[in-house]
Amino acid sequence: MHPIEELRHTGACVLVEGTLKQSPPEASGQVVELHVTKVVHCGICDASVYPIAKKKITLEYLREKAHLRPRTNTIAAVARVRNCLAFATHEFFQKHGFMYVHTPLITTSDCEGAGEMFQVTTLLAGADAAAAGPPPPSEAQLEALRAAASAAGSAVKTAKEAAKGSGTSGDDPALKSALSALGAAKSELAAAEERVRSVGGLPRTAAGGVDYSKDFFGQKSFLTVSGQLQGEIYACAMSSVYTFGPTFRAEDSHTSRHLAEFWMIEPEIAFADLHDDMQCAESYVRFCCTALLERCPQDLALLSKMYDPAAVDRVKATASTEFARCSYNEAVDILLKALADNAVTFEYPVKWGEDLKSEHERYLAEKVFCRPVIVYNYPKGIKAFYMRLNPDGKTVAAMDVLVPGVGELIGGSQREERLDVLTERMVEAGLSPETYSWYLDLRRFGTVPHAGFGLGFERLLLFTTGMENIRDVIPFPRWPGNCT
Amino acid sequence: MHPIEELRHTGACVLVEGTLKQSPPEASGQVVELHVTKVVHCGICDASVYPIAKKKITLEYLREKAHLRPRTNTIAAVARVRNCLAFATHEFFQKHGFMYVHTPLITTSDCEGAGEMFQVTTLLAGADAAAAGPPPPSEAQLEALRAAASAAGSAVKTAKEAAKGSGTSGDDPALKSALSALGAAKSELAAAEERVRSVGGLPRTAAGGVDYSKDFFGQKSFLTVSGQLQGEIYACAMSSVYTFGPTFRAEDSHTSRHLAEFWMIEPEIAFADLHDDMQCAESYVRFCCTALLERCPQDLALLSKMYDPAAVDRVKATASTEFARCSYNEAVDILLKALADNAVTFEYPVKWGEDLKSEHERYLAEKVFCRPVIVYNYPKGIKAFYMRLNPDGKTVAAMDVLVPGVGELIGGSQREERLDVLTERMVEAGLSPETYSWYLDLRRFGTVPHAGFGLGFERLLLFTTGMENIRDVIPFPRWPGNCT
C-alpha cells in the first residue's frame, strides 16, 4: 500500500508490526533491528518541503518553527528533562508533606513590586469598536446640543408660568410636553458628553482616567509576578505548601535569561526559620538532580555532548555533594580579597550594602566554592519588606542559592511574622498597610514563623541541561515581540 | 510567658512540647491528649475582632475572607482533596508514560472559539498616562499648524528661486534656513496629528484601529482558553502528553458552575482512536477516585456529612464500577422514549442534531444509567472542526463523560488527522487555513492518528466533594467583578 521508500523519509510517521531481532555483528552502530511484517499506518512526509528536513539546523531557526521543533533530538531531550524535573518536584514536596496550592494567575495586588506587570482586560474591545464607529461629536456639535438643552429649559420655565397663570399647573399639556422635550435634550447632551469622555472607546472617570470599574473584575487587574503572598495564606492556615505554576514579567528584556512567561516553584514552610529554608532548598535541588540522573541519563548525555560537556558532571556533583554556605558579609569579604589579590576583575564594584551581580555570584559558585553555595543574611536595604529583620537591625534572614553556570537559582527568606515589625517595614518600603491589610491579618490572627523560596523552573533546566538560551527550555517561549 | 488562656482562643497558633497520652475513659469524644511541658511559640488571636471566630459561618461570607477561609474545616478539607487529586493526576499520566507539557498561557490563537478571551496588554499604561497629560490639540490648533507648514513650504519655494537666480543653490544660507524651518513645521504638525490619532493614549493605525504592533508582543494577545492545539504539537512529535494548567474565560457568567480562571487537564494520546480515548478518560477518573478514598477518607467523610450525603458513595461507586457507554443516537432515543412515557419532563426540547443540555446529561447519568456514562459520536454540526469525521459523514468521533451530580465532566475526541478533510472542515467552520497553517503542518508532515480530552479540574472537585459552588473548590476564585 505504501511504497517502502515513503517510510524512510525524515519526518514520516509509521506504525508497523514485526519482529525485534538482535542485529548481526557486522551492523555497526545498532543493537537491534525490526523485521517489519505489516505497515499499520504511514503518515508520509515530503522532505523537499519539510522545514526541518536538514541534518544541521540552528536553535535560532527552530525557535521560528515552535510547532515542529519537538521533533528534533535536542528539543525532545529538553522536553523529557523538563517532564522529569516537573514530576520530581511534585514527588519531593508530596513526600515531605507539602500541599500543592493553585495560587491565582490574575491578581490585583502587585507582590513586592517584583517587576512590570501585564494588564488583563476586556476594555480594549471597546477601543477596537470605536475605530469602526462614528467619530465622537465635535465641540460645535456639543455647543449646539448645549444650546438646545438651554432653550428647552427656557421653554419649560415659560410653560410653567403660563400654567401657573391658568391654574392647571399639575397636568398642563403644554408644560408636560416642554418637560419631556427638556428631558430628551438633556439625555442627548449627556450621551454626547459621555462619548467625548470615553475617548478612543475607553470608559473614563470624571477626572479623565480610564474607568476600571467598567473592566471585567471591576478594577485594574494583572498577571501575577509571584504566588508567594497567597502561598503564605495557605501555609499560615494549613502548614507547609508549595505552588508550581506560570508567572509573568512585562519587561522589555531580550536576553538569553529572561522570558515574559515562565514557571515558578514556590514552597512555603510553616514553623520554619532560615536554616530550615536553606535545608529544604538544598534537599529539593539535589533530589531533582538525582531523579534526573536515574531517569534521563541518555537525554543528559546527548545534551551534554552537544552543548555543554560540563553539564552531566555538574548534575552529578550537585546530587552527591553538600552545598556550601556563607553569609553575605563573608561573601563580600571573599570578593574584596580576590580583587585585592588581583585574582579576578569584575565589571561592577563590590561593596557592602549593594546586591551581588551575576558575575560575583558565578565567581563564588564556580571559582571559590566550585559547587552550589547558599549566601544568607543580606542587607535589608536590597531585599523585600516581608523578609525577617535579623537582631542586628541591618540584615534580613534572606538567602540565595547560587549555582555554577547559571548564578542565582533560588531566592528565599524567613518571613517577618511580627506584626509591628512588618507594618514598619511596609511603611518604610512605601507600601500602604491598608492595601495589604489581608497580608497583615496573617500576623494579626495567630501568627506563625514561616519561610519559603522561589525557584525559576527554566533556570533549573538551564543548570541541568547546559543549554545556553532560556527560549530553548520552555515549549513555547514568549518574549517582547514574540508570541507564536 | 503566655497566659494559658491565650492558647485556647480560636485562631491562636501554638507550637508546644509535651507528652502524648491516651485519654482516660471518662474523656468522651477524644482518644488522646497532650500534656504540655513547654510552649515554644504562641501566635495570639483576639477572638473579639477575628473575622471567622464564630462557629457557624456561611460559605458566602467566607468567600469575602479568602485569606482566612483555609483555616475553616470545610475549605481545608477541600484543599486537601484538591491536592490529592492534583498529585493523582500526575501519578496516573506519568505511570502510563504520558509526558507533562507546559502549554503557553499567553497566546495569539483563539482555539476552537471556545469562548470570550481576556486580552493581555501593556498598552493601557499609555491610556492611563494620557489622562494626566495635556489634552490633544484642537482642530483650530491643527489648522494653524497646517497653515504654518504650508507657509514654510512657500518660503522654501521663494528661497529656492532666489538661490537659483543668484546661482548659490547648493549652499544658499537663506534656502538652508527656510528648509530647516519647513522641516520643523512638518514634524510639529506630524506630532500633533499623531497625538490626535493616538486618541485617549492608545496608539492607532492609519485606519483608526488600535495599533497592536505597538503592544508587548507586536500583536493582539490573549489568555488561553485551551492548551489542546499545542498539546497536539507535542503528541504528534513525541507520543502521548498531558497538560495541567490554568485556563481562562472572559464570560459574564455569575453561575455556581463558572469561573473566569480555572484549571484544566488535557491529555493527548498518540496512535489512539476514540475507543482508546474513552478508555483513558475512564481509567483516569477511576484512578483519581480510588486515590481519594485511600488518602483522604476523613476529608471526604466530613464534606459528605456537611454538604452532600451521597458524595462518598458516588466516589466509591465510580472507583469500582465500569462506566456506561452509549452513542449520541441511543442517548437521544432514550430521552425521547422517556418523554413519550411521561417518565420525565425537560425545560429544553430533545432533538437529533442539537446539543444535550445539562438536564438531559444529568438525567442520563443519574436516572438512566445511575453511574458515569460516556456518550459518543455526536452530530458534526455541534462539535469543533478538529474532531474526526466518522464514515457516516454526519457524526464525529467525539465523546463526553457525564457524571451524576455534575453533568459533563470531560469532553474529548479523536482528532482529524487527514489533511484534506481537516482543511475542508476548517473552511466550513469559517476559519482560515492560512492562520492555522502550523496546525495543518502536523498533518502535512508525518501525520499520526491521535485523540485527547479536556477535564475541568474544578468539575472533578465538585463531583468528588459534593460542594455546590465552584467558587468554594478553588483557593482564590475569579468571577466578573471579583478578584480579591
PDB file of N, CA and C in Angstrom, chain B residues 299-330:
ATOM      1  N   ASP B 299     -11.499  13.610  55.053  1.00  0.00           N
ATOM      2  CA  ASP B 299     -11.979  14.827  54.399  1.00  0.00           C
ATOM      3  C   ASP B 299     -13.265  14.539  53.610  1.00  0.00           C
ATOM      4  N   LEU B 300     -13.273  13.405  52.892  1.00  0.00           N
ATOM      5  CA  LEU B 300     -14.479  13.035  52.148  1.00  0.00           C
ATOM      6  C   LEU B 300     -15.649  12.850  53.093  1.00  0.00           C
ATOM      7  N   ALA B 301     -15.411  12.199  54.226  1.00  0.00           N
ATOM      8  CA  ALA B 301     -16.487  11.947  55.187  1.00  0.00           C
ATOM      9  C   ALA B 301     -17.039  13.254  55.736  1.00  0.00           C
ATOM     10  N   LEU B 302     -16.123  14.174  56.097  1.00  0.00           N
ATOM     11  CA  LEU B 302     -16.557  15.468  56.639  1.00  0.00           C
ATOM     12  C   LEU B 302     -17.421  16.227  55.626  1.00  0.00           C
ATOM     13  N   LEU B 303     -16.928  16.327  54.379  1.00  0.00           N
ATOM     14  CA  LEU B 303     -17.651  17.106  53.372  1.00  0.00           C
ATOM     15  C   LEU B 303     -18.985  16.454  53.043  1.00  0.00           C
ATOM     16  N   SER B 304     -18.970  15.134  52.964  1.00  0.00           N
ATOM     17  CA  SER B 304     -20.201  14.412  52.648  1.00  0.00           C
ATOM     18  C   SER B 304     -21.232  14.648  53.751  1.00  0.00           C
ATOM     19  N   LYS B 305     -20.784  14.584  54.984  1.00  0.00           N
ATOM     20  CA  LYS B 305     -21.673  14.777  56.135  1.00  0.00           C
ATOM     21  C   LYS B 305     -22.263  16.195  56.124  1.00  0.00           C
ATOM     22  N   MET B 306     -21.415  17.179  55.832  1.00  0.00           N
ATOM     23  CA  MET B 306     -21.870  18.561  55.934  1.00  0.00           C
ATOM     24  C   MET B 306     -22.640  19.059  54.713  1.00  0.00           C
ATOM     25  N   TYR B 307     -22.297  18.531  53.515  1.00  0.00           N
ATOM     26  CA  TYR B 307     -22.864  19.150  52.311  1.00  0.00           C
ATOM     27  C   TYR B 307     -23.625  18.216  51.390  1.00  0.00           C
ATOM     28  N   ASP B 308     -23.203  16.947  51.260  1.00  0.00           N
ATOM     29  CA  ASP B 308     -23.866  16.083  50.284  1.00  0.00           C
ATOM     30  C   ASP B 308     -23.705  14.630  50.718  1.00  0.00           C
ATOM     31  N   PRO B 309     -24.713  14.101  51.398  1.00  0.00           N
ATOM     32  CA  PRO B 309     -24.604  12.742  51.934  1.00  0.00           C
ATOM     33  C   PRO B 309     -24.299  11.698  50.862  1.00  0.00           C
ATOM     34  N   ALA B 310     -24.625  11.991  49.598  1.00  0.00           N
ATOM     35  CA  ALA B 310     -24.414  11.000  48.536  1.00  0.00           C
ATOM     36  C   ALA B 310     -22.988  11.005  48.002  1.00  0.00           C
ATOM     37  N   ALA B 311     -22.187  12.024  48.383  1.00  0.00           N
ATOM     38  CA  ALA B 311     -20.892  12.219  47.723  1.00  0.00           C
ATOM     39  C   ALA B 311     -19.949  11.029  47.876  1.00  0.00           C
ATOM     40  N   VAL B 312     -19.766  10.540  49.104  1.00  0.00           N
ATOM     41  CA  VAL B 312     -18.811   9.443  49.307  1.00  0.00           C
ATOM     42  C   VAL B 312     -19.221   8.209  48.506  1.00  0.00           C
ATOM     43  N   ASP B 313     -20.502   7.874  48.533  1.00  0.00           N
ATOM     44  CA  ASP B 313     -20.952   6.692  47.803  1.00  0.00           C
ATOM     45  C   ASP B 313     -20.731   6.849  46.298  1.00  0.00           C
ATOM     46  N   ARG B 314     -20.909   8.076  45.824  1.00  0.00           N
ATOM     47  CA  ARG B 314     -20.696   8.356  44.401  1.00  0.00           C
ATOM     48  C   ARG B 314     -19.234   8.109  44.036  1.00  0.00           C
ATOM     49  N   VAL B 315     -18.343   8.562  44.902  1.00  0.00           N
ATOM     50  CA  VAL B 315     -16.914   8.359  44.640  1.00  0.00           C
ATOM     51  C   VAL B 315     -16.582   6.868  44.688  1.00  0.00           C
ATOM     52  N   LYS B 316     -17.133   6.166  45.679  1.00  0.00           N
ATOM     53  CA  LYS B 316     -16.879   4.719  45.796  1.00  0.00           C
ATOM     54  C   LYS B 316     -17.401   3.970  44.575  1.00  0.00           C
ATOM     55  N   ALA B 317     -18.624   4.288  44.172  1.00  0.00           N
ATOM     56  CA  ALA B 317     -19.223   3.601  43.020  1.00  0.00           C
ATOM     57  C   ALA B 317     -18.405   3.869  41.760  1.00  0.00           C
ATOM     58  N   THR B 318     -17.945   5.114  41.607  1.00  0.00           N
ATOM     59  CA  THR B 318     -17.166   5.466  40.417  1.00  0.00           C
ATOM     60  C   THR B 318     -15.852   4.697  40.387  1.00  0.00           C
ATOM     61  N   ALA B 319     -15.223   4.560  41.558  1.00  0.00           N
ATOM     62  CA  ALA B 319     -13.948   3.849  41.613  1.00  0.00           C
ATOM     63  C   ALA B 319     -14.112   2.381  41.240  1.00  0.00           C
ATOM     64  N   SER B 320     -15.272   1.798  41.589  1.00  0.00           N
ATOM     65  CA  SER B 320     -15.381   0.339  41.486  1.00  0.00           C
ATOM     66  C   SER B 320     -16.203  -0.166  40.299  1.00  0.00           C
ATOM     67  N   THR B 321     -16.922   0.717  39.620  1.00  0.00           N
ATOM     68  CA  THR B 321     -17.834   0.242  38.573  1.00  0.00           C
ATOM     69  C   THR B 321     -17.440   0.776  37.195  1.00  0.00           C
ATOM     70  N   GLU B 322     -17.578  -0.084  36.183  1.00  0.00           N
ATOM     71  CA  GLU B 322     -17.314   0.381  34.817  1.00  0.00           C
ATOM     72  C   GLU B 322     -18.307   1.460  34.409  1.00  0.00           C
ATOM     73  N   PHE B 323     -17.823   2.424  33.629  1.00  0.00           N
ATOM     74  CA  PHE B 323     -18.709   3.467  33.121  1.00  0.00           C
ATOM     75  C   PHE B 323     -19.624   2.864  32.051  1.00  0.00           C
ATOM     76  N   ALA B 324     -20.828   3.395  31.958  1.00  0.00           N
ATOM     77  CA  ALA B 324     -21.715   3.006  30.861  1.00  0.00           C
ATOM     78  C   ALA B 324     -21.265   3.724  29.594  1.00  0.00           C
ATOM     79  N   ARG B 325     -21.646   3.181  28.443  1.00  0.00           N
ATOM     80  CA  ARG B 325     -21.356   3.862  27.180  1.00  0.00           C
ATOM     81  C   ARG B 325     -22.601   3.827  26.299  1.00  0.00           C
ATOM     82  N   CYS B 326     -22.850   4.916  25.638  1.00  0.00           N
ATOM     83  CA  CYS B 326     -23.968   4.902  24.696  1.00  0.00           C
ATOM     84  C   CYS B 326     -23.738   5.967  23.638  1.00  0.00           C
ATOM     85  N   SER B 327     -24.113   5.650  22.405  1.00  0.00           N
ATOM     86  CA  SER B 327     -23.912   6.614  21.327  1.00  0.00           C
ATOM     87  C   SER B 327     -24.889   7.769  21.484  1.00  0.00           C
ATOM     88  N   TYR B 328     -24.566   8.864  20.855  1.00  0.00           N
ATOM     89  CA  TYR B 328     -25.474  10.018  20.868  1.00  0.00           C
ATOM     90  C   TYR B 328     -26.847   9.609  20.334  1.00  0.00           C
ATOM     91  N   ASN B 329     -26.863   8.814  19.259  1.00  0.00           N
ATOM     92  CA  ASN B 329     -28.139   8.349  18.699  1.00  0.00           C
ATOM     93  C   ASN B 329     -28.973   7.628  19.756  1.00  0.00           C
ATOM     94  N   GLU B 330     -28.323   6.691  20.453  1.00  0.00           N
ATOM     95  CA  GLU B 330     -29.023   5.947  21.504  1.00  0.00           C
ATOM     96  C   GLU B 330     -29.494   6.882  22.620  1.00  0.00           C
TER      97      GLU B 330
END
